[in-house]
């Protein structure tokens, strides 16, 4: 409750007490009431001295000094005045009440006031001024930043893990906010703006809040989209007001999340530089440029698209320090898991290091989701502790999708899926520099009928040419296995996603990564992600028809070579293909241990928790017999760019689909899946 509300309540209490006291002091007695007949009789008996007539009400005084009141009936009484005058009664008339000029003016202007009120109400709703108690209906230009005082922020550096370098870079900000004179004595100025760059879920917002928590300073939080409204000038006004509020709370931190909503390069709008977003950005640049004293105000912004920001934001004096908050490595993942595992009751067999090793490419948000899913698994199983089994189940669910054991599949479909997945797995095991096979299953997961999961032995930041070739070969393994077992006419549509991704890898090798001797180290593909900025990237527009033909031939050459290589591997290992398919039909899911037995020519041992009769996954009575679909997802290195060769460190797995999705869904893995049905 703010001070205004407290003062209002206090004055209301005082007014109520005073009103009660004054009412007690008023001792005036109400006049005696009597009926009209008695009044007329007393007049005729000369007992009335004077009367005051007010419409139908008659107040009077008797000769003995007592007062009375009576109501005249609606019927006419023309003899009343004669009686009053005949009996020497003093008669006083009262002027009828008239409406004041203000009352009449209010009644006349009521329709206009009503229309204005409706207009202001709708304007307030459109501008977002109705919530948060921020001013009246015309407070469009007021800041919408949420202020957290220093005692409201409980987040500290101990709550942030997996980004040690980023924490080291911002620690001096904490020192400056605690003791600015320490730096000012030496003539040093702290960076006015810090830009945090990194993929979603890596902890940029958490890190910014932890700076305020460590320094014990106020924290203003706002989204970049909160500046941009429908009227030109409103966003700029909000920027000014936000900095005015920050000056009153200095030293403090202003955190702008998703700054790319307002900080995109100027010139791309349709207003010729006068549209709302660009004016807001201009005002932000001016406020950060130091035209006014903003000492003690540090602006922290977060984005996962630094490439679209205006260059004026990045110059020294504005966002002059960039902090990269990338995906955590194995040590970082272990620390992040340690933070999240503190919040759940753990069994003794839980080893965060093993989970961290098996989750390459996971962000902090992904790991938090993993721990939460494990806790949900334990709760569904009526367990009191979260064990390693639940964490493994949660990891498989996130990486490969949720199991659909109830899906109805015929024996033919299951066998075809088993051969498809076995083809992926065998080539992955034989090809050099390929990621190890983590798990193979014919239990439908997500939108795939089966999944072959590969996990790198260590975090991977780039891909070699051999690794890409091995990936393409393993992608074709499923289709080749179907062709070997069902014949050319029996190949299903399940390999559509495999073909698409293998083609993308081969095309990128030639057109982006310069891994083709024929085409050389030249960029042939234009980056189409920023065409709205009005600038072209590279020399793709100079590409001739002949060059395109050569590109297509080189891509076809790589694809054909990998296809032939994969086919030869499966023909040489036909016995292992049959054995693996039989094992999948029996156990439904096999891991690295069973795969090793098969590749060494031994009968695969049953899984650790195997019981005879467990293979019921595909025979439960359910209705879904439609082709399974798998969303398009990125293989490691398939669509990246930059100095790392376009690779990430995610687990490389495959999934097949019936239809291709236009938008890739970010997931820590990308399963190699089974056929999507006939």
XYZ file of C-alpha atoms in Angstrom:
678
model
C 0.000 0.000 0.000
C 1.446 3.308 -1.058
C 1.529 6.549 0.949
C -1.389 8.128 -0.925
C -3.732 5.292 0.015
C -2.631 5.447 3.661
C -3.242 9.214 3.823
C -6.653 8.835 2.199
C -7.757 6.211 4.720
C -6.512 8.381 7.607
C -8.490 11.444 6.460
C -11.627 9.352 5.950
C -11.404 8.091 9.555
C -10.925 11.653 10.860
C -13.936 12.883 8.873
C -16.123 10.072 10.204
C -15.154 10.860 13.815
C -15.845 14.588 13.375
C -19.218 13.907 11.752
C -20.242 11.691 14.660
C -19.219 14.329 17.200
C -21.156 17.108 15.456
C -24.261 14.965 15.188
C -24.162 14.362 18.925
C -23.966 18.098 19.621
C -26.996 18.934 17.486
C -29.886 19.000 19.982
C -32.532 20.528 17.800
C -35.825 18.774 18.270
C -37.939 18.008 15.302
C -41.284 19.886 15.138
C -44.471 18.117 16.207
C -46.441 16.613 13.333
C -50.220 16.620 13.199
C -52.898 15.965 10.617
C -54.485 18.623 8.458
C -57.860 18.510 10.220
C -56.287 19.352 13.563
C -54.375 22.201 11.930
C -57.548 23.735 10.504
C -59.337 23.355 13.849
C -56.462 25.054 15.737
C -56.476 27.921 13.218
C -60.191 28.413 13.734
C -59.672 28.332 17.497
C -56.995 31.063 17.121
C -54.283 28.806 18.545
C -51.847 29.440 15.612
C -49.565 32.513 15.477
C -47.810 32.112 12.095
C -47.323 29.549 9.307
C -44.844 29.041 6.504
C -46.258 27.332 3.426
C -43.738 25.384 1.300
C -45.684 23.539 -1.396
C -47.634 20.847 0.408
C -45.718 21.235 3.660
C -46.920 23.694 6.282
C -44.676 24.626 9.217
C -46.011 26.845 11.915
C -45.880 28.148 15.475
C -48.677 28.070 17.994
C -49.509 30.880 20.329
C -47.875 28.959 23.164
C -44.548 28.945 21.268
C -44.550 25.279 20.235
C -43.793 24.310 16.620
C -45.709 21.957 14.406
C -45.737 20.567 10.920
C -48.503 19.235 8.709
C -48.977 18.144 5.135
C -51.667 19.760 3.014
C -53.752 17.294 1.007
C -53.618 17.364 -2.780
C -57.268 18.449 -2.868
C -57.851 22.170 -3.279
C -58.785 24.102 -0.119
C -59.646 27.654 -1.276
C -60.954 28.631 2.163
C -57.623 27.987 3.893
C -56.249 31.478 3.253
C -59.534 33.022 4.374
C -59.371 31.099 7.650
C -55.724 32.071 8.199
C -56.263 35.755 7.548
C -59.545 35.838 9.518
C -57.846 34.439 12.581
C -54.857 36.817 12.474
C -52.330 34.184 11.413
C -49.170 35.529 9.819
C -48.678 33.738 6.492
C -45.179 33.386 4.941
C -44.637 31.922 1.440
C -41.477 30.105 0.328
C -39.977 30.342 -3.129
C -39.839 26.993 -4.950
C -36.339 25.474 -5.365
C -34.678 25.933 -8.771
C -31.769 24.018 -10.280
C -28.480 25.813 -10.155
C -26.669 26.857 -13.289
C -23.995 24.214 -12.631
C -26.567 21.456 -12.359
C -28.210 22.481 -15.603
C -24.796 22.715 -17.293
C -23.838 19.254 -16.079
C -27.065 17.736 -17.408
C -26.631 19.454 -20.747
C -22.981 18.351 -21.160
C -23.462 14.762 -19.933
C -23.624 13.165 -23.441
C -20.381 14.914 -24.461
C -18.633 13.808 -21.252
C -19.857 10.241 -21.808
C -18.410 10.161 -25.341
C -15.079 11.533 -24.087
C -14.949 8.941 -21.304
C -15.547 6.093 -23.776
C -12.848 7.475 -26.083
C -10.304 7.746 -23.259
C -11.158 4.243 -22.045
C -10.516 2.676 -25.435
C -7.324 4.678 -25.928
C -6.092 3.516 -22.548
C -6.791 -0.102 -23.400
C -4.952 0.119 -26.715
C -1.920 1.722 -25.134
C -1.685 -0.657 -22.263
C -2.247 2.037 -19.689
C -4.880 0.141 -17.769
C -2.599 -2.106 -15.798
C 0.017 -1.761 -13.208
C -1.334 1.384 -11.677
C 0.833 3.516 -13.900
C -0.805 6.914 -14.194
C -4.043 7.921 -15.760
C -5.556 7.322 -19.139
C -3.203 9.744 -20.879
C 0.005 8.220 -19.564
C 1.058 6.806 -22.907
C 4.608 7.999 -22.650
C 5.288 6.634 -19.177
C 7.851 3.910 -18.735
C 6.536 0.351 -18.462
C 9.734 -0.948 -16.860
C 9.225 -3.083 -13.740
C 11.287 -1.954 -10.799
C 12.687 -4.506 -8.391
C 14.230 -2.954 -5.306
C 17.506 -4.240 -3.912
C 15.756 -6.261 -1.206
C 13.430 -7.976 -3.707
C 16.213 -9.589 -5.756
C 17.354 -12.867 -4.243
C 19.363 -14.097 -7.262
C 23.137 -14.186 -6.857
C 26.089 -15.568 -8.789
C 25.709 -18.875 -6.941
C 22.427 -19.416 -8.806
C 24.140 -19.001 -12.183
C 26.231 -21.860 -13.543
C 27.675 -22.958 -16.837
C 28.933 -19.530 -17.929
C 32.008 -18.851 -15.819
C 33.668 -16.603 -18.403
C 30.552 -14.467 -18.687
C 30.398 -14.136 -14.900
C 34.019 -13.042 -14.793
C 33.336 -10.318 -17.356
C 30.479 -8.837 -15.364
C 32.060 -9.098 -11.923
C 33.672 -5.674 -12.311
C 30.204 -4.237 -12.866
C 29.312 -5.496 -9.419
C 32.459 -3.891 -7.965
C 31.621 -0.591 -9.672
C 28.047 -0.537 -8.412
C 29.208 -1.295 -4.881
C 31.996 1.327 -4.866
C 32.069 3.676 -7.918
C 34.856 5.821 -6.424
C 37.281 2.890 -6.677
C 37.283 3.269 -10.458
C 36.707 7.002 -10.653
C 39.889 7.754 -8.666
C 41.921 6.209 -11.471
C 39.956 7.941 -14.191
C 38.335 4.736 -15.377
C 34.776 4.564 -16.579
C 32.752 1.426 -16.391
C 31.026 0.210 -19.571
C 27.722 2.012 -19.865
C 26.105 -0.758 -21.840
C 26.581 -4.516 -21.802
C 25.126 -6.672 -24.577
C 24.548 -10.307 -23.695
C 24.517 -12.565 -26.710
C 23.689 -16.232 -26.798
C 21.172 -18.897 -27.794
C 17.810 -19.077 -26.015
C 17.829 -20.636 -22.577
C 21.484 -20.047 -21.741
C 20.774 -17.771 -18.749
C 21.200 -14.212 -20.044
C 18.296 -12.811 -18.028
C 19.351 -14.757 -14.940
C 22.907 -13.421 -15.209
C 21.695 -9.821 -15.477
C 19.464 -10.247 -12.437
C 22.304 -11.839 -10.482
C 24.448 -8.723 -11.096
C 21.794 -6.611 -9.392
C 21.447 -9.204 -6.636
C 25.176 -9.234 -5.944
C 25.524 -5.448 -6.022
C 22.294 -4.831 -4.040
C 21.046 -2.154 -6.442
C 17.602 -1.522 -7.977
C 16.811 -3.462 -11.156
C 14.633 -2.115 -13.971
C 13.355 -4.822 -16.297
C 11.596 -4.212 -19.625
C 11.093 -6.001 -22.915
C 12.116 -4.409 -26.190
C 8.576 -4.749 -27.486
C 7.226 -2.611 -24.608
C 8.715 0.474 -26.202
C 6.961 0.099 -29.503
C 3.337 1.191 -29.601
C 0.929 2.319 -32.266
C 1.610 6.066 -32.052
C 4.824 7.665 -33.247
C 6.712 9.217 -30.367
C 5.270 7.083 -27.573
C 8.250 4.708 -27.495
C 10.744 7.580 -27.450
C 8.828 9.164 -24.593
C 8.941 5.898 -22.662
C 12.692 5.681 -23.157
C 13.100 9.204 -21.736
C 10.843 8.447 -18.788
C 12.675 5.186 -18.074
C 16.016 6.954 -17.864
C 14.464 9.697 -15.715
C 13.215 7.078 -13.280
C 16.596 5.346 -13.344
C 18.431 8.571 -12.474
C 16.373 8.827 -9.291
C 17.389 5.266 -8.323
C 21.071 5.487 -9.373
C 23.219 3.473 -9.103
C 20.968 0.926 -10.771
C 20.653 -1.504 -13.671
C 18.319 -1.235 -16.658
C 17.746 -4.596 -18.307
C 16.226 -4.643 -21.808
C 15.293 -8.154 -22.884
C 14.982 -9.043 -26.578
C 16.459 -5.731 -27.681
C 16.315 -6.812 -31.319
C 12.596 -5.890 -31.224
C 13.559 -2.197 -31.111
C 17.252 -2.254 -32.067
C 17.113 -3.633 -35.613
C 19.071 -1.822 -38.282
C 17.488 1.448 -39.345
C 16.351 1.926 -42.898
C 14.419 -1.322 -43.110
C 11.091 0.229 -42.059
C 8.391 1.624 -44.279
C 8.211 5.066 -42.706
C 11.352 6.545 -44.209
C 13.042 6.708 -40.836
C 10.050 8.307 -39.141
C 8.289 5.180 -38.003
C 7.806 4.412 -34.361
C 10.517 1.776 -33.952
C 13.269 3.873 -35.479
C 12.387 6.945 -33.427
C 12.465 4.814 -30.295
C 15.891 3.492 -31.257
C 17.143 7.023 -31.942
C 16.027 8.144 -28.497
C 17.715 5.133 -26.909
C 20.947 5.998 -28.703
C 20.762 9.590 -27.483
C 20.068 8.599 -23.879
C 22.977 6.159 -23.876
C 25.317 8.633 -25.542
C 25.795 10.656 -22.438
C 24.207 13.974 -23.400
C 22.968 13.947 -19.846
C 24.679 12.644 -16.742
C 23.732 9.005 -16.388
C 26.394 8.145 -13.871
C 25.688 4.934 -12.093
C 23.183 3.677 -14.684
C 24.257 0.501 -16.454
C 22.165 -0.727 -19.355
C 22.207 -4.486 -19.944
C 20.536 -5.875 -23.045
C 19.984 -9.458 -24.141
C 19.427 -10.897 -27.594
C 19.976 -14.070 -29.567
C 20.186 -12.158 -32.863
C 23.110 -9.731 -32.606
C 23.543 -9.762 -36.385
C 20.399 -7.698 -36.967
C 21.232 -4.921 -34.485
C 22.008 -1.422 -35.701
C 25.764 -0.701 -35.819
C 25.227 2.521 -33.864
C 24.264 0.444 -30.840
C 27.559 -1.420 -30.892
C 29.988 1.470 -30.870
C 32.069 2.335 -27.772
C 30.133 4.495 -25.369
C 26.894 2.613 -25.868
C 26.946 -1.162 -25.825
C 30.701 -1.208 -25.685
C 31.016 -4.639 -24.135
C 29.635 -7.848 -25.514
C 29.294 -10.835 -23.238
C 28.781 -14.136 -25.004
C 26.661 -16.585 -23.031
C 26.984 -19.751 -25.081
C 25.807 -23.290 -24.639
C 27.549 -24.883 -21.653
C 30.263 -27.491 -22.078
C 30.343 -30.725 -20.102
C 31.692 -29.038 -16.982
C 29.141 -26.237 -17.267
C 26.302 -28.714 -17.702
C 27.414 -30.522 -14.576
C 27.348 -27.295 -12.587
C 23.931 -26.360 -13.961
C 22.579 -29.772 -13.061
C 23.995 -29.297 -9.580
C 21.979 -26.082 -9.199
C 18.721 -27.671 -10.347
C 19.210 -31.004 -8.587
C 19.444 -29.171 -5.252
C 15.726 -28.455 -5.559
C 14.610 -32.109 -5.774
C 15.115 -35.079 -3.413
C 17.786 -37.293 -4.979
C 18.578 -40.964 -4.708
C 22.129 -42.049 -3.942
C 22.749 -43.422 -7.434
C 22.382 -40.042 -9.173
C 25.599 -38.884 -10.839
C 25.380 -35.468 -12.418
C 28.588 -36.068 -14.374
C 27.076 -38.977 -16.308
C 24.005 -36.955 -17.183
C 26.148 -34.016 -18.270
C 28.224 -36.276 -20.517
C 25.101 -37.633 -22.206
C 23.471 -34.268 -22.886
C 25.653 -32.447 -25.443
C 24.092 -29.307 -26.822
C 21.666 -28.858 -23.919
C 21.145 -25.308 -22.705
C 20.474 -24.351 -19.111
C 16.740 -24.269 -19.796
C 16.924 -27.744 -21.374
C 18.671 -29.107 -18.281
C 16.109 -27.507 -15.990
C 13.403 -29.150 -18.082
C 15.230 -32.486 -17.821
C 15.281 -32.339 -14.022
C 11.612 -31.351 -13.973
C 10.629 -34.214 -16.279
C 12.555 -36.632 -14.073
C 10.699 -35.368 -11.017
C 7.392 -35.876 -12.860
C 8.398 -39.440 -13.787
C 9.213 -40.160 -10.134
C 5.911 -38.652 -8.986
C 3.933 -40.765 -11.470
C 5.733 -43.824 -10.146
C 4.870 -42.921 -6.518
C 8.538 -42.672 -5.634
C 9.894 -40.478 -2.898
C 13.282 -39.866 -4.531
C 14.397 -38.992 -8.049
C 16.807 -41.663 -9.232
C 19.081 -42.223 -12.204
C 16.414 -44.230 -14.013
C 14.023 -41.265 -14.014
C 16.748 -38.931 -15.244
C 17.581 -41.322 -18.092
C 13.914 -41.583 -19.014
C 13.625 -37.790 -19.011
C 16.736 -37.503 -21.182
C 15.357 -39.976 -23.709
C 12.023 -38.185 -23.771
C 13.634 -34.813 -24.490
C 16.104 -36.141 -27.049
C 13.946 -38.646 -28.905
C 10.384 -37.675 -28.044
C 7.783 -39.304 -25.831
C 7.148 -43.017 -26.225
C 3.940 -44.102 -27.931
C 3.770 -47.749 -26.908
C 0.043 -47.862 -27.461
C 0.295 -47.219 -31.194
C -1.070 -50.093 -33.270
C 1.457 -51.477 -35.789
C 1.336 -54.608 -37.886
C 4.158 -57.119 -37.716
C 5.190 -56.137 -41.239
C 5.468 -52.469 -40.280
C 7.443 -53.321 -37.143
C 9.834 -55.534 -39.106
C 10.323 -52.860 -41.745
C 11.033 -50.309 -39.026
C 13.508 -52.711 -37.391
C 15.451 -53.127 -40.648
C 15.334 -49.359 -41.267
C 16.811 -48.551 -37.879
C 19.337 -51.373 -38.111
C 20.581 -49.891 -41.399
C 21.181 -46.533 -39.722
C 22.929 -48.120 -36.753
C 25.254 -50.496 -38.628
C 26.589 -47.782 -40.922
C 27.031 -45.485 -37.945
C 29.050 -48.196 -36.220
C 31.222 -49.005 -39.261
C 31.907 -45.543 -40.744
C 35.054 -43.796 -39.494
C 34.767 -40.758 -37.207
C 31.038 -41.291 -36.779
C 29.392 -40.584 -33.453
C 28.776 -43.733 -31.370
C 25.303 -45.210 -31.373
C 23.570 -44.471 -28.111
C 20.280 -46.344 -28.499
C 18.115 -47.935 -31.185
C 14.381 -48.438 -30.691
C 11.365 -49.389 -32.758
C 8.988 -48.006 -30.150
C 7.307 -45.005 -31.788
C 8.651 -41.813 -30.298
C 7.401 -38.357 -31.091
C 6.284 -38.481 -34.694
C 8.705 -41.212 -35.783
C 7.992 -44.936 -35.851
C 11.510 -45.699 -34.678
C 14.616 -43.854 -33.576
C 18.361 -44.370 -33.911
C 20.182 -42.085 -31.534
C 23.831 -41.060 -31.856
C 25.712 -39.219 -29.132
C 29.162 -37.690 -29.559
C 31.798 -38.812 -27.092
C 32.676 -35.195 -26.352
C 31.391 -31.725 -27.131
C 31.778 -30.943 -30.797
C 32.288 -27.452 -32.158
C 33.075 -28.210 -35.804
C 32.793 -31.024 -38.323
C 35.442 -32.538 -40.545
C 34.766 -33.621 -44.102
C 34.956 -37.260 -43.091
C 32.429 -36.748 -40.305
C 29.970 -35.171 -42.727
C 30.465 -38.004 -45.246
C 29.847 -40.525 -42.461
C 26.652 -38.737 -41.487
C 25.364 -38.779 -45.064
C 26.117 -42.493 -45.334
C 24.283 -43.287 -42.097
C 21.299 -41.210 -43.255
C 20.926 -43.422 -46.330
C 21.303 -46.604 -44.283
C 17.597 -46.878 -43.522
C 16.481 -46.592 -47.133
C 19.114 -49.062 -48.351
C 18.097 -51.585 -45.673
C 14.464 -51.350 -46.803
C 15.517 -51.857 -50.417
C 17.610 -54.906 -49.511
C 14.787 -56.575 -47.578
C 11.643 -55.475 -49.428
C 12.995 -54.908 -52.914
C 12.930 -51.704 -54.956
C 9.124 -51.675 -54.982
C 8.887 -52.119 -51.230
C 10.782 -48.966 -50.198
C 8.523 -46.759 -48.069
C 8.252 -43.019 -47.634
C 9.917 -43.273 -44.251
C 13.266 -42.094 -45.602
C 11.958 -38.742 -46.865
C 13.482 -36.763 -44.030
C 16.750 -38.726 -44.309
C 17.012 -37.839 -47.993
C 16.249 -34.201 -47.316
C 18.873 -33.850 -44.636
C 21.521 -35.770 -46.563
C 20.928 -33.493 -49.540
C 21.244 -30.396 -47.327
C 24.529 -31.655 -45.910
C 25.940 -32.384 -49.374
C 24.769 -29.007 -50.693
C 26.328 -27.152 -47.771
C 29.593 -29.015 -48.300
C 29.759 -27.649 -51.840
C 28.096 -24.227 -51.586
C 28.912 -23.042 -48.039
C 31.786 -24.890 -46.465
C 34.164 -25.193 -49.420
C 34.657 -28.956 -48.963
C 34.516 -29.770 -52.673
C 37.655 -29.929 -54.797
C 35.654 -29.267 -57.938
C 34.001 -26.023 -56.753
C 36.748 -24.812 -54.475
C 36.551 -22.726 -51.262
C 33.954 -20.260 -52.547
C 30.629 -19.219 -51.015
C 27.928 -19.816 -53.596
C 24.846 -19.556 -51.381
C 23.392 -16.255 -50.331
C 22.342 -15.851 -46.733
C 18.637 -15.178 -47.155
C 17.879 -14.539 -43.495
C 18.484 -10.768 -43.625
C 17.126 -9.738 -46.979
C 14.669 -7.410 -45.305
C 17.610 -5.233 -44.313
C 18.073 -4.321 -47.929
C 21.604 -5.657 -48.333
C 22.828 -8.786 -50.057
C 25.376 -11.141 -48.617
C 28.245 -12.319 -50.781
C 28.292 -12.864 -54.467
C 25.430 -15.275 -54.901
C 23.644 -12.993 -57.307
C 26.635 -13.263 -59.632
C 26.143 -17.036 -59.856
C 25.610 -18.111 -63.455
C 23.521 -20.930 -64.806
C 26.648 -22.930 -65.601
C 27.836 -22.594 -62.016
C 24.477 -23.819 -60.765
C 24.721 -26.853 -63.020
C 28.201 -27.634 -61.734
C 26.966 -27.253 -58.156
C 24.137 -29.697 -58.761
C 26.495 -32.199 -60.396
C 28.938 -32.003 -57.503
C 26.138 -32.481 -54.948
C 24.896 -35.467 -56.943
C 28.427 -36.884 -57.058
C 28.750 -36.702 -53.250
C 25.306 -38.243 -52.739
C 25.948 -41.087 -55.181
C 29.347 -41.840 -53.651
C 27.928 -41.981 -50.117
C 24.969 -44.090 -51.265
C 27.242 -46.645 -52.917
C 29.516 -46.737 -49.869
C 26.602 -47.264 -47.495
C 25.127 -49.965 -49.746
C 28.415 -51.852 -49.803
C 28.686 -51.694 -45.995
C 25.224 -53.164 -45.523
C 25.801 -55.886 -48.124
C 29.006 -56.867 -46.347
C 27.199 -56.926 -42.995
C 23.930 -58.547 -44.079
C 24.105 -61.111 -41.289
C 24.509 -58.372 -38.688
C 21.587 -56.480 -40.248
C 19.327 -59.521 -39.858
C 20.563 -60.162 -36.311
C 19.968 -56.587 -35.255
C 16.484 -56.567 -36.762
C 15.647 -59.793 -34.890
C 16.964 -58.269 -31.656
C 14.838 -55.181 -32.167
C 11.734 -57.281 -32.846
C 12.378 -59.153 -29.597
C 13.576 -56.395 -27.242
C 12.185 -53.291 -29.077
C 15.041 -51.185 -27.664
C 18.740 -52.043 -27.674
C 21.682 -50.012 -26.477
C 25.432 -49.929 -27.025
C 25.998 -53.209 -25.127
C 23.691 -55.277 -27.357
C 25.034 -53.485 -30.449
C 28.574 -54.498 -29.536
C 27.509 -58.130 -29.185
C 25.858 -58.079 -32.606
C 28.810 -56.463 -34.357
C 31.153 -59.057 -32.800
C 28.989 -61.899 -34.048
C 27.575 -62.932 -30.662
C 23.969 -63.337 -29.645
C 22.919 -60.062 -28.058
C 22.375 -60.229 -24.324
C 18.991 -59.083 -23.042
C 18.654 -55.631 -21.478
C 19.305 -55.378 -17.760
C 15.666 -54.969 -16.765
C 14.359 -57.432 -19.331
C 11.652 -59.927 -18.465
C 10.225 -62.484 -20.853
C 6.996 -61.207 -22.330
C 7.897 -57.558 -22.070
C 7.674 -56.941 -25.791
C 4.161 -55.546 -25.908
C 4.929 -52.090 -27.065
C 3.404 -52.183 -30.469
C 0.390 -54.355 -29.808
C -1.708 -52.401 -27.361
C -5.223 -51.526 -28.515
C -5.087 -48.021 -29.760
C -6.473 -46.281 -32.750
C -3.571 -44.438 -34.269
C -2.346 -46.154 -37.381
C -1.567 -43.096 -39.441
C 1.890 -42.362 -40.824
C 4.107 -40.955 -38.127
C 5.735 -37.642 -38.803
C 8.926 -36.226 -37.442
C 9.580 -32.530 -37.351
C 12.449 -31.162 -39.336
C 15.388 -30.613 -37.081
C 18.970 -29.638 -37.677
C 21.727 -32.198 -37.806
C 24.963 -31.125 -36.288
C 26.672 -29.005 -38.864
C 23.851 -29.056 -41.398
C 22.804 -25.457 -41.307
C 25.229 -23.567 -39.141
C 27.517 -20.804 -40.295
C 30.442 -18.855 -39.036
C 33.888 -19.775 -37.909
C 32.953 -23.062 -36.369
C 32.021 -24.561 -39.681
C 28.390 -24.621 -38.853
C 28.528 -27.428 -36.352
C 27.086 -27.484 -32.936
C 27.684 -29.960 -30.188
C 24.292 -31.522 -30.162
C 23.634 -35.215 -30.148
C 23.260 -36.363 -33.726
C 20.300 -38.590 -34.213
C 17.801 -39.025 -36.972
C 14.055 -39.061 -37.458
C 11.915 -39.670 -40.486
C 8.746 -37.933 -41.384
C 5.811 -38.127 -43.710
C 5.725 -34.378 -44.325
C 8.474 -31.835 -43.937
C 7.957 -28.937 -41.575
C 9.001 -25.525 -42.771
C 10.188 -24.360 -39.383
C 12.783 -26.342 -37.429
C 12.033 -26.889 -33.781
C 15.076 -26.479 -31.598
C 15.715 -29.593 -29.657
C 18.970 -30.897 -28.184
C 18.827 -33.814 -30.526
C 17.649 -34.776 -33.942
C 16.685 -38.432 -34.126
C 17.249 -40.735 -37.049
C 13.867 -42.336 -37.320
C 12.089 -45.174 -38.859
C 9.717 -45.305 -41.731
C 6.669 -43.157 -41.568
C 4.357 -45.847 -42.798
C 3.080 -46.715 -46.251
